[in-house]
Amino acid sequence: MSELIHPSALISKGAFIGQNVSIGPFSIIHDNVLINDNTNIGAYCELGVQNSFSNSQRLIIGKNSTIRSHNVFYEGSTFGDCLTTGHRVTVREKTIAGENFQIGTLCDIQGDCSIGDYVRFHSNVHIGKKSVIGNFVWIFPYVVLTNDPHPPSEVLIGASICDYAVIATMSIILPGAVVSKGVLVGAHSSIKGETMENWVYAGNPAKAICPTNLIKLRDGSNRNAYPWTEHFHRGYPEEQVIKWIAP
Amino acid sequence: MSELIHPSALISKGAFIGQNVSIGPFSIIHDNVLINDNTNIGAYCELGVQNSFSNSQRLIIGKNSTIRSHNVFYEGSTFGDCLTTGHRVTVREKTIAGENFQIGTLCDIQGDCSIGDYVRFHSNVHIGKKSVIGNFVWIFPYVVLTNDPHPPSEVLIGASICDYAVIATMSIILPGAVVSKGVLVGAHSSIKGETMENWVYAGNPAKAICPTNLIKLRDGSNRNAYPWTEHFHRGYPEEQVIKWIAP
Amino acid sequence: MSELIHPSALISKGAFIGQNVSIGPFSIIHDNVLINDNTNIGAYCELGVQNSFSNSQRLIIGKNSTIRSHNVFYEGSTFGDCLTTGHRVTVREKTIAGENFQIGTLCDIQGDCSIGDYVRFHSNVHIGKKSVIGNFVWIFPYVVLTNDPHPPSEVLIGASICDYAVIATMSIILPGAVVSKGVLVGAHSSIKGETMENWVYAGNPAKAICPTNLIKLRDGSNRNAYPWTEHFHRGYPEEQVIKWIAP
């Protein structure tokens, strides 16, 4: 076994572990897991939890990923390269996520979701089943994407979050709601139905407040705060940033 | 020791483990725990945590239960048969729960609670001390049952949730509030005081909206969504379902 | 190695462990950690997580502390004596906290914070970077202290919570807001900007409701509920209580 795998870790023989993968103390890798090269997995993680909904599909973790301690991932989901997680993340089966996905501490992804590239969840985000999330989306702490219009029922209508949308702290996206491209949802809001691109929504229930480009950066520059791609570039590849700031 | 108990698990000699009980890697079972037959306990669980409020009462887990990984249960609480938990659940002392209780990932039950049969908590529900919950209740993510009318104080007045009530995402039940039989609390609401049976309440502070039987199922059937027992039967015993749907 | 350190715990040679310190099963103490005397650390804890923001500063835990199971603390933060935590707490780098700090289960302290003496967080509190918290503050479950006025951005403006303030369940403190001395924030509220000392604020957005001393204790005594220091004394030192109740 690789020197990068702590001797207390329990690695099933059926798991496929790539080159240069480190696995921390007391972690458990079940069968039916593929961890690609150059990935670091922290302590107390359980990857590839068996369940009856996964159709025996593998859990696939892309290369160059970092999974911090106390994570639980079920079998049956797929993550692109450069996944990064905080601590105590839970991800269930049949979620397909793109590259460079960041999942904060305590997030809970319920499964059956589609998630694009460069999506970032801060801490303690709850993503209900059947959510569809685009690219370059930001979701902040204690946001919940719901799915059942009359709970409990067997009718699940996932929320849709489009490219570049931002959802601030403790907001709820109600079943079937669409957070359109570039929308900013203010803190403590509830979003229902459709929204207009590049508008701010706030309140419970949320109302359309103003176009996002009326918000100024509070850094003394008098620049626009939105689209955020014009000023916030930490962690994005240079070729992407060039597209964002090109005249 | 049983082959079902992983060799890395730490089982105190004082613990009573029934027949056909499996215990996952790195789990800790303290003294003063009774785990009944045919129960499965995941990895990284700590059951029977000692504390000064439990009066040295045992933790009792009913038979045919499933406790998933990273759970923490204190000594001094009792669960009926067929308990099922998600991951990272915390349960403190002196809670008495009935049969077929489902507790979602990240739930936190603070102790001194009474919980009926067939109660289901989705993820990340917080149940304050002295809460009283009936049978067939549903509580959705990020709901908090509070207890202190003027925090901090020594006056704890628990919330009461009656049979068949449903509390949607991110709602608060204020100290001493009563969510009556069959009530639906909409998402992002705050409930204070009394409520009328089989009514919908929503808002912050919540208002009575309409009788629950005015809500239609969004499945094209034109059936009523409430009482939910007429259409949602997953996981309930057949003899119960027959009572619900009998003419 | 001390008999108080479980043989399954992994203690780095660079860690400094004081006298009479107990460390539970499967816990990991990294280099660059100082744990002072008479401290108890539960199972599955990871203390001193390396990170690029800590400037290689040590994690320091004061004496007579209790850290319960499944905690994660990064290197680079400092805690005074008598720290007490619940389960699954996460604390990142560069937070300086005073004495007798209580952190509830599932709390997430993001780092770069300043926290006074005798501060108490109930379960599941999220403290954003650059928060400044005084002494004798109480924060209840699902409260979030935010910091970014137009997320995502590099402009972080932390919230300030002054001495004796109380923030009830599921409230948000918006970036740069000041919760003044003795303020009570009602449940499910959003606080923006400045507040008046010893007033109650509630709502989303919050409004000034009344002076806190108009709220009566619901214990039949007809005493004032605020300042809470006149009636709530559990866990505070006698010399402090005498100051609070002196005529």
XYZ file of C-alpha atoms in Angstrom:
741
model
C 0.000 0.000 0.000
C 1.159 3.524 -0.760
C 3.036 5.404 1.945
C 0.524 8.182 1.426
C -2.245 6.028 2.841
C -2.294 6.063 6.628
C -1.991 2.559 8.079
C -5.193 3.026 10.102
C -7.253 3.742 6.973
C -9.488 0.937 5.735
C -9.349 0.578 1.954
C -11.583 -1.984 0.291
C -9.956 -4.174 -2.305
C -12.549 -3.109 -4.849
C -11.648 0.582 -4.576
C -9.527 2.059 -7.314
C -7.020 4.562 -5.949
C -4.980 6.612 -8.439
C -1.370 7.750 -8.301
C -0.178 10.066 -5.585
C -3.416 9.899 -3.585
C -3.144 10.480 0.161
C -5.716 9.121 2.608
C -5.820 10.258 6.211
C -6.072 8.316 9.457
C -9.198 6.316 10.241
C -10.758 6.919 6.829
C -12.807 4.254 5.095
C -12.903 3.747 1.326
C -15.571 1.265 0.317
C -15.755 -0.789 -2.858
C -17.129 0.925 -5.888
C -15.018 4.062 -5.543
C -12.630 5.609 -8.051
C -10.316 8.292 -6.710
C -8.256 9.927 -9.401
C -4.612 11.021 -9.179
C -3.150 13.625 -6.879
C -6.134 13.751 -4.557
C -5.882 14.287 -0.801
C -8.438 12.793 1.545
C -8.476 13.780 5.207
C -9.199 11.818 8.365
C -12.488 10.131 9.363
C -13.891 10.182 5.823
C -16.232 7.504 4.580
C -16.346 7.330 0.791
C -18.584 5.102 -1.268
C -21.353 4.368 1.229
C -23.570 1.672 -0.245
C -27.224 2.470 -0.752
C -30.186 1.118 -2.625
C -30.716 4.183 -4.848
C -27.299 4.295 -6.529
C -27.893 1.445 -8.987
C -24.436 0.219 -7.955
C -22.818 3.110 -9.801
C -19.331 4.083 -8.633
C -18.395 7.165 -6.688
C -15.906 9.010 -8.881
C -13.689 11.787 -7.525
C -11.757 13.775 -10.140
C -8.033 14.319 -9.979
C -6.300 17.044 -7.946
C -9.098 17.085 -5.382
C -9.030 17.818 -1.650
C -11.583 16.224 0.664
C -11.167 17.427 4.236
C -11.880 15.474 7.399
C -15.170 13.836 8.445
C -16.730 13.773 4.935
C -19.314 11.173 3.905
C -19.871 10.467 0.203
C -22.253 7.796 -1.081
C -21.534 5.609 -4.064
C -23.208 6.684 -7.297
C -22.081 10.324 -7.656
C -19.446 11.815 -9.948
C -17.218 14.847 -9.385
C -14.967 16.547 -11.919
C -11.346 17.477 -11.287
C -10.273 19.826 -8.525
C -13.129 19.184 -6.119
C -12.441 20.867 -2.771
C -14.482 20.263 0.358
C -14.535 21.550 3.906
C -15.227 19.329 6.892
C -18.273 17.124 7.614
C -19.722 17.334 4.107
C -22.397 14.793 3.173
C -23.108 13.914 -0.464
C -25.631 11.296 -1.440
C -26.052 9.296 -4.635
C -26.616 10.273 -8.284
C -25.257 13.791 -8.202
C -23.123 14.808 -11.163
C -20.858 17.811 -10.596
C -18.396 19.580 -12.874
C -14.847 20.788 -12.293
C -13.508 22.988 -9.528
C -16.500 22.506 -7.271
C -15.985 23.888 -3.752
C -18.239 22.542 -0.993
C -18.028 24.204 2.426
C -18.061 22.626 5.863
C -21.342 20.962 6.891
C -22.931 21.084 3.438
C -25.503 18.401 2.690
C -26.179 17.475 -0.932
C -29.145 15.148 -1.032
C -28.539 13.475 -4.364
C -30.057 13.425 -7.852
C -28.557 16.862 -8.553
C -26.761 18.365 -11.518
C -24.043 20.894 -10.756
C -21.879 22.793 -13.269
C -18.279 23.984 -13.211
C -16.701 26.365 -10.708
C -19.632 26.276 -8.317
C -18.915 27.382 -4.760
C -20.949 26.528 -1.685
C -19.977 28.235 1.542
C -20.638 26.402 4.858
C -23.876 24.657 5.751
C -25.729 24.732 2.445
C -28.519 22.195 1.931
C -29.235 21.087 -1.630
C -32.444 19.130 -2.042
C -32.871 16.333 -4.543
C -33.360 17.247 -8.219
C -31.677 20.652 -7.936
C -30.055 21.898 -11.137
C -27.176 24.331 -10.727
C -25.277 26.044 -13.557
C -21.699 27.302 -13.743
C -19.959 29.903 -11.573
C -22.773 29.900 -9.013
C -22.213 31.037 -5.405
C -24.343 29.840 -2.511
C -23.817 31.183 1.010
C -24.380 29.661 4.486
C -27.713 28.211 5.573
C -29.294 28.415 2.144
C -31.738 25.614 1.383
C -32.825 24.485 -2.075
C -36.163 22.751 -1.581
C -38.136 20.454 -3.861
C -41.498 19.368 -2.437
C -44.368 21.834 -3.109
C -46.641 20.186 -0.530
C -44.552 18.120 1.851
C -44.555 15.244 2.337
C -45.302 14.001 -1.160
C -43.834 12.055 -4.024
C -43.888 15.156 -6.246
C -40.358 16.554 -6.273
C -39.773 19.697 -8.349
C -36.175 20.816 -7.992
C -34.930 24.398 -7.975
C -32.829 25.773 -10.846
C -29.918 28.106 -10.238
C -28.475 29.617 -13.406
C -24.921 30.699 -14.252
C -23.334 33.436 -12.159
C -26.250 33.607 -9.706
C -25.489 34.415 -6.064
C -27.692 33.355 -3.148
C -26.960 35.067 0.156
C -27.209 33.677 3.666
C -30.274 31.860 4.985
C -32.416 32.120 1.887
C -34.776 29.447 0.641
C -35.351 28.572 -2.973
C -38.855 27.150 -3.155
C -39.746 24.100 -5.278
C -39.442 24.742 -8.993
C -38.182 28.309 -8.574
C -35.683 29.580 -11.123
C -32.881 31.861 -9.999
C -31.907 33.326 -13.341
C -28.499 34.190 -14.701
C -26.662 36.775 -12.655
C -29.432 37.164 -10.044
C -28.497 38.179 -6.503
C -30.797 36.821 -3.809
C -30.463 38.892 -0.634
C -30.074 37.331 2.811
C -33.089 35.774 4.565
C -35.220 35.671 1.419
C -37.648 33.161 -0.084
C -37.678 32.811 -3.857
C -40.715 31.451 -5.672
C -41.327 31.125 -9.389
C -39.360 32.941 -12.066
C -36.824 35.763 -11.710
C -35.360 38.312 -14.141
C -31.714 38.040 -15.161
C -29.273 40.281 -13.323
C -31.793 41.557 -10.796
C -31.652 41.692 -7.026
C -34.412 39.864 -5.134
C -34.969 40.164 -1.401
C -37.616 39.563 1.229
C -39.913 36.808 2.385
C -41.608 36.413 -0.048
C -38.920 38.017 -2.215
C -39.586 41.018 -4.440
C -37.563 42.365 -7.355
C -35.519 45.228 -5.888
C -33.308 46.649 -8.658
C -30.888 45.591 -11.380
C -27.708 44.188 -9.837
C -25.570 46.775 -11.612
C -26.921 49.529 -9.365
C -24.988 48.114 -6.407
C -21.620 49.743 -5.882
C -18.543 48.117 -4.388
C -17.948 49.337 -0.855
C -14.202 49.592 -1.355
C -14.075 53.293 -2.215
C -13.618 52.582 -5.928
C -17.127 53.488 -7.096
C -17.016 50.420 -9.325
C -20.054 48.174 -9.806
C -20.286 45.183 -7.476
C -22.099 43.140 -10.159
C -21.399 41.357 -12.336
C -18.993 40.114 -9.645
C -16.801 38.629 -12.342
C -15.430 42.099 -13.026
C -13.666 42.303 -9.632
C -13.622 38.912 -7.890
C -11.080 36.536 -9.366
C -9.620 34.501 -6.513
C -9.229 30.884 -7.529
C -10.367 31.182 -11.144
C -8.033 30.352 -14.044
C -6.368 33.224 -15.810
C -7.908 32.411 -19.187
C -11.353 32.678 -17.630
C -10.597 35.943 -15.877
C -9.351 37.437 -19.123
C -12.706 36.682 -20.739
C -14.524 38.299 -17.823
C -12.571 41.554 -17.820
C -11.998 41.929 -21.550
C -13.523 45.150 -22.893
C -16.854 -10.768 20.162
C -19.312 -11.022 17.306
C -17.950 -11.004 13.767
C -20.384 -8.194 13.103
C -18.439 -5.890 15.381
C -15.467 -4.343 13.640
C -12.209 -5.073 15.457
C -11.369 -1.353 15.684
C -14.627 -0.578 17.561
C -14.335 0.017 21.295
C -17.102 -1.717 23.229
C -17.271 -1.199 26.975
C -17.795 -4.295 29.069
C -20.852 -2.733 30.648
C -22.644 -2.287 27.323
C -25.363 -4.767 26.469
C -25.336 -5.671 22.773
C -28.181 -7.797 21.411
C -28.152 -10.541 18.801
C -27.160 -9.806 15.245
C -25.993 -6.253 15.967
C -23.322 -4.831 13.667
C -20.997 -2.040 14.780
C -18.806 -0.173 12.313
C -15.138 0.752 12.404
C -13.849 3.168 15.031
C -17.165 3.341 16.873
C -17.313 3.630 20.656
C -20.028 2.070 22.796
C -19.792 3.231 26.387
C -21.144 1.527 29.484
C -24.769 2.037 30.227
C -25.992 1.284 26.718
C -28.519 -1.322 25.602
C -28.652 -1.988 21.864
C -31.410 -4.358 20.897
C -31.290 -7.101 18.271
C -30.754 -6.687 14.550
C -29.464 -3.138 14.796
C -26.753 -1.703 12.532
C -24.414 0.993 13.789
C -22.104 2.786 11.387
C -18.551 4.063 11.749
C -17.315 6.809 14.104
C -20.374 6.630 16.352
C -20.161 7.362 20.046
C -23.100 5.915 21.967
C -23.784 6.367 25.659
C -21.817 9.549 26.362
C -21.772 10.107 30.104
C -23.225 13.302 31.454
C -24.398 14.734 34.727
C -28.040 15.213 33.674
C -28.894 11.618 32.777
C -29.283 10.291 36.330
C -27.184 7.355 35.145
C -30.081 6.065 33.064
C -29.170 3.817 30.161
C -29.281 4.683 26.500
C -31.698 2.202 24.950
C -31.881 1.652 21.180
C -34.818 -0.454 19.982
C -34.409 -3.460 17.749
C -34.107 -3.343 13.945
C -32.539 0.115 14.061
C -30.007 1.754 11.748
C -27.640 4.396 13.089
C -25.451 5.824 10.350
C -21.903 7.112 10.710
C -20.649 9.886 13.000
C -23.645 9.830 15.382
C -23.350 10.885 19.045
C -25.969 9.677 21.534
C -25.804 10.436 25.252
C -26.790 7.971 27.939
C -30.253 8.462 29.412
C -32.482 8.453 26.289
C -34.755 5.695 24.992
C -35.728 4.902 21.389
C -38.365 2.445 20.224
C -37.831 -0.155 17.545
C -36.836 0.705 13.986
C -35.000 3.945 14.705
C -33.227 5.180 11.566
C -30.707 8.012 11.543
C -28.665 9.861 8.971
C -25.095 10.972 9.607
C -23.731 13.245 12.369
C -26.861 13.164 14.489
C -26.553 14.341 18.099
C -29.036 13.256 20.773
C -28.681 14.270 24.378
C -30.126 12.768 27.573
C -33.670 12.106 28.748
C -35.465 12.012 25.419
C -38.076 9.289 25.022
C -39.001 8.472 21.432
C -41.439 5.956 19.992
C -41.136 3.485 17.158
C -40.012 4.067 13.587
C -38.411 7.408 14.324
C -36.345 8.772 11.419
C -33.731 11.398 12.217
C -31.953 13.097 9.298
C -28.307 14.010 8.922
C -27.036 16.764 11.244
C -30.113 16.801 13.485
C -29.545 17.931 17.061
C -31.993 16.799 19.747
C -31.179 18.638 22.926
C -32.752 16.290 25.450
C -35.742 16.199 27.810
C -38.069 15.662 24.834
C -41.013 13.388 24.222
C -41.459 12.082 20.672
C -44.222 9.780 19.394
C -44.290 7.039 16.780
C -43.435 7.379 13.093
C -41.960 10.838 13.437
C -39.666 11.963 10.621
C -37.055 14.684 10.809
C -35.323 15.625 7.574
C -31.729 16.971 7.763
C -30.504 19.616 10.178
C -33.478 19.928 12.509
C -32.852 21.390 15.977
C -35.151 20.262 18.783
C -34.846 22.309 21.966
C -35.274 20.829 25.421
C -38.797 20.071 26.641
C -40.299 19.749 23.166
C -43.318 17.446 22.938
C -43.952 15.842 19.550
C -46.900 13.586 18.677
C -47.196 10.790 16.132
C -46.722 10.914 12.351
C -45.140 14.370 12.501
C -42.860 15.669 9.723
C -40.190 18.306 10.290
C -38.105 19.639 7.411
C -34.539 21.043 7.224
C -33.365 23.948 9.371
C -36.458 24.009 11.538
C -35.813 24.985 15.159
C -38.069 24.206 18.109
C -37.195 26.783 20.770
C -37.992 26.905 24.480
C -36.771 30.060 26.210
C -39.208 33.026 26.009
C -36.553 35.537 27.141
C -33.119 34.043 26.617
C -31.039 33.371 28.569
C -33.207 32.264 31.462
C -34.104 29.264 33.565
C -37.692 29.366 32.256
C -37.980 26.719 29.560
C -41.370 26.315 27.878
C -41.167 23.666 25.181
C -43.051 23.679 21.888
C -45.796 21.135 21.181
C -46.216 19.548 17.775
C -49.381 17.492 17.425
C -50.112 14.397 15.333
C -49.790 14.663 11.550
C -48.412 18.219 11.673
C -45.885 19.249 9.019
C -43.298 22.003 9.516
C -41.562 23.186 6.351
C -37.991 24.374 5.914
C -36.373 27.016 8.104
C -39.336 27.724 10.345
C -39.135 28.476 14.043
C -41.592 27.273 16.635
C -41.470 29.813 19.455
C -41.513 28.842 23.135
C -44.779 27.281 24.214
C -46.340 27.430 20.756
C -48.708 24.633 19.787
C -48.696 23.335 16.225
C -52.053 21.599 16.211
C -53.102 18.364 14.586
C -52.675 18.354 10.831
C -51.286 21.900 10.638
C -48.932 22.813 7.797
C -46.341 25.468 8.660
C -44.985 27.068 5.476
C -41.276 27.604 4.891
C -39.457 30.458 6.660
C -42.235 31.039 9.209
C -42.355 31.793 12.933
C -45.158 30.223 14.944
C -46.281 31.723 18.234
C -49.146 30.667 20.500
C -52.014 28.440 19.407
C -52.984 27.249 15.932
C -56.150 25.777 14.434
C -56.230 22.130 13.407
C -55.693 21.403 9.729
C -54.848 24.983 8.791
C -51.905 26.397 6.880
C -49.779 28.987 8.682
C -47.061 31.032 7.005
C -45.048 34.185 7.477
C -42.901 35.814 10.107
C -44.882 36.203 12.333
C -47.100 33.501 10.849
C -50.716 34.097 9.923
C -53.492 31.590 9.311
C -53.704 31.254 5.525
C -56.370 28.676 4.681
C -57.526 25.178 5.585
C -54.959 22.612 4.450
C -57.543 20.820 2.314
C -57.599 23.725 -0.168
C -54.100 22.782 -1.368
C -54.109 20.570 -4.434
C -51.463 18.008 -5.347
C -49.273 19.248 -8.177
C -49.227 15.866 -9.890
C -52.037 16.517 -12.350
C -54.509 14.447 -10.326
C -56.532 17.313 -8.815
C -56.478 15.396 -5.523
C -56.034 17.171 -2.189
C -52.474 17.405 -0.897
C -53.694 17.300 2.731
C -54.257 15.296 4.749
C -51.010 13.900 3.331
C -51.939 10.485 4.647
C -54.292 10.072 1.702
C -51.443 9.951 -0.835
C -48.053 9.570 0.891
C -47.444 6.055 2.170
C -43.747 5.319 1.708
C -42.357 3.515 4.712
C -45.582 3.140 6.688
C -47.025 -0.283 7.543
C -49.831 -1.566 5.411
C -52.300 -1.819 8.308
C -51.754 1.876 9.005
C -52.173 2.878 5.374
C -55.434 0.968 5.168
C -56.814 3.018 8.052
C -55.746 6.232 6.340
C -57.314 5.508 2.988
C -60.408 3.656 4.162
C -63.612 5.406 3.072
C 2.826 8.612 26.914
C 0.312 9.545 29.567
C -2.275 6.965 30.553
C -4.868 9.654 29.889
C -4.098 9.566 26.182
C -5.905 6.753 24.430
C -3.501 4.431 22.613
C -5.366 4.918 19.323
C -4.845 8.712 19.410
C -2.181 10.114 17.096
C -0.082 12.764 18.816
C 2.572 14.557 16.775
C 5.954 14.899 18.405
C 5.808 18.655 17.931
C 2.613 19.023 19.971
C 2.954 20.291 23.512
C 0.543 18.540 25.881
C 0.263 19.835 29.461
C -0.212 17.955 32.716
C -3.316 15.906 33.316
C -4.620 16.240 29.751
C -6.857 13.441 28.478
C -7.238 12.693 24.773
C -9.923 10.379 23.476
C -9.808 7.511 21.014
C -8.933 8.152 17.374
C -8.105 11.815 17.956
C -5.303 13.531 16.069
C -3.115 16.266 17.540
C -0.908 17.831 14.894
C 2.339 19.722 15.388
C 2.046 23.318 16.370
C -0.498 22.764 19.132
C -0.269 23.731 22.807
C -2.868 22.161 25.089
C -2.688 23.454 28.626
C -3.159 21.482 31.846
C -6.266 19.677 32.975
C -7.943 19.709 29.581
C -10.130 16.899 28.261
C -10.347 16.183 24.557
C -12.934 13.753 23.228
C -12.826 11.211 20.434
C -12.362 11.869 16.687
C -10.970 15.378 17.218
C -8.424 16.883 14.877
C -6.527 19.754 16.464
C -3.962 21.947 14.745
C -4.957 21.470 11.103
C -2.287 23.083 8.950
C -3.327 25.836 6.601
C -1.753 28.583 4.576
C -3.452 31.469 6.407
C -2.212 30.771 9.938
C 1.323 32.113 9.466
C 2.448 28.962 11.241
C 1.081 30.251 14.537
C 0.248 27.634 17.134
C -3.198 26.543 18.215
C -3.347 27.277 21.944
C -6.055 25.787 24.175
C -6.251 27.226 27.696
C -6.196 25.070 30.815
C -9.240 23.344 32.317
C -10.919 23.069 28.922
C -13.303 20.450 27.557
C -13.423 19.715 23.828
C -16.065 17.155 22.991
C -15.974 14.617 20.194
C -15.582 15.266 16.451
C -14.130 18.802 16.800
C -11.792 20.300 14.187
C -9.533 23.200 15.172
C -7.000 24.754 12.816
C -3.573 25.942 13.904
C -3.252 29.691 14.469
C -6.078 30.373 16.984
C -5.863 30.997 20.728
C -8.417 30.174 23.438
C -8.335 31.273 27.071
C -8.855 28.949 30.020
C -12.020 26.947 30.526
C -13.054 26.611 26.888
C -15.990 24.196 26.568
C -17.256 22.852 23.263
C -20.060 20.604 22.086
C -19.624 18.103 19.289
C -18.546 18.674 15.657
C -17.319 22.219 16.212
C -15.098 23.734 13.506
C -12.735 26.619 14.267
C -10.409 28.058 11.679
C -7.233 30.129 12.038
C -6.470 33.479 13.641
C -9.342 33.680 16.087
C -8.490 34.967 19.556
C -11.001 34.104 22.272
C -11.067 34.897 25.984
C -11.822 32.753 29.006
C -14.813 30.549 29.661
C -15.935 30.446 26.064
C -18.709 27.922 25.388
C -19.204 26.753 21.807
C -22.215 24.562 21.054
C -22.467 21.520 18.827
C -22.034 22.166 15.079
C -20.767 25.738 15.468
C -18.507 26.999 12.699
C -16.103 29.848 13.463
C -14.516 30.963 10.228
C -11.391 32.616 11.593
C -9.961 36.115 11.965
C -12.372 36.801 14.835
C -11.993 38.431 18.219
C -14.111 37.018 21.047
C -14.233 38.209 24.671
C -14.720 36.407 27.979
C -17.709 34.311 29.013
C -19.228 34.206 25.545
C -21.747 31.436 24.920
C -22.768 30.066 21.552
C -25.611 27.561 21.516
C -25.675 24.915 18.736
C -25.112 25.609 15.063
C -23.920 29.209 15.140
C -21.916 30.467 12.147
C -19.399 33.240 12.788
C -18.033 34.861 9.643
C -14.490 36.150 9.366
C -13.645 39.474 11.025
C -16.458 39.290 13.572
C -15.773 41.128 16.833
C -17.621 39.860 19.902
C -17.459 41.388 23.381
C -17.903 39.803 26.814
C -20.899 37.920 28.233
C -22.544 37.648 24.816
C -25.147 34.959 24.050
C -25.819 33.654 20.549
C -28.552 31.100 19.889
C -28.940 28.357 17.237
C -28.739 29.058 13.506
C -27.557 32.627 13.915
C -25.154 33.791 11.207
C -22.716 36.682 11.499
C -21.993 37.742 7.919
C -19.237 39.935 6.491
C -19.511 40.510 2.747
C -21.797 43.425 1.742
C -21.941 42.318 -1.907
C -20.929 38.689 -2.177
C -18.643 37.469 -3.536
C -16.044 40.160 -3.011
C -12.776 40.866 -1.286
C -14.451 43.499 0.915
C -15.090 41.886 4.290
C -16.736 44.044 6.956
C -17.294 42.015 10.108
C -20.212 42.351 12.496
C -19.722 43.680 16.032
C -21.571 42.227 18.995
C -21.150 44.213 22.203
C -21.133 43.088 25.840
C -24.234 41.393 27.226
C -25.998 41.313 23.848
C -28.295 38.377 23.088
C -29.096 37.146 19.583
C -32.018 34.740 19.328
C -32.492 31.828 16.967
C -32.042 32.087 13.202
C -31.153 35.759 13.025
C -28.624 37.273 10.664
C -26.254 40.076 11.520
C -25.489 41.841 8.257
C -22.002 43.057 7.313
C -20.758 45.860 9.513
C -23.840 45.880 11.739
C -23.347 46.704 15.407
C -25.417 44.897 18.016
C -24.952 47.285 20.913
C -24.509 46.568 24.593
C -27.428 44.725 26.135
C -29.440 44.497 22.900
C -31.847 41.591 22.413
C -32.306 40.487 18.789
C -35.539 38.517 18.416
C -35.730 35.245 16.543
C -35.698 35.212 12.722
C -34.466 38.815 12.418
C -31.979 40.612 10.185
C -29.895 43.368 11.769
C -28.357 46.099 9.647
C -26.402 49.179 10.746
C -26.414 50.558 14.272
C -28.638 49.665 17.217
C -29.475 51.384 20.512
C -28.158 49.932 23.767
C -30.580 47.808 25.763
C -33.289 47.760 23.102
C -35.153 44.888 21.535
C -34.910 44.531 17.745
C -36.989 42.118 15.712
C -38.139 41.523 12.149
C -36.677 41.177 8.703
C -35.454 43.882 8.332
C -35.391 44.418 12.090
C -37.068 47.385 13.767
C -36.527 48.785 17.251
C -39.376 47.354 19.342
C -38.950 48.565 22.933
C -36.376 48.883 25.692
C -35.352 45.442 26.953
C -36.424 46.280 30.501
C -40.086 46.216 29.481
C -39.943 42.437 29.095
C -41.083 40.557 32.187
C -39.874 37.132 33.294
C -42.497 34.490 32.612
C -41.877 32.746 35.930
C -44.671 34.425 37.885
C -42.241 36.745 39.679
C -43.035 39.958 37.799
C -39.292 40.647 37.677
C -37.615 42.108 34.600
C -36.156 39.614 32.148
C -33.407 42.085 31.140
C -30.721 42.761 31.984
C -30.498 38.978 32.157
C -27.607 39.270 34.555
C -30.079 40.013 37.347
C -31.554 36.511 37.243
C -29.432 34.138 35.141
C -26.262 33.047 36.916
C -25.605 29.456 35.950
C -21.933 28.886 35.284
C -20.666 32.360 36.168
C -18.215 32.924 39.023
C -19.615 34.138 42.313
C -17.562 37.339 42.325
C -19.079 38.243 38.959
C -22.614 37.486 40.056
C -22.193 39.660 43.135
C -21.313 42.610 40.912
C -24.379 41.969 38.768
C -26.888 41.795 41.599
C -25.360 44.371 43.927
C -27.753 47.234 44.593
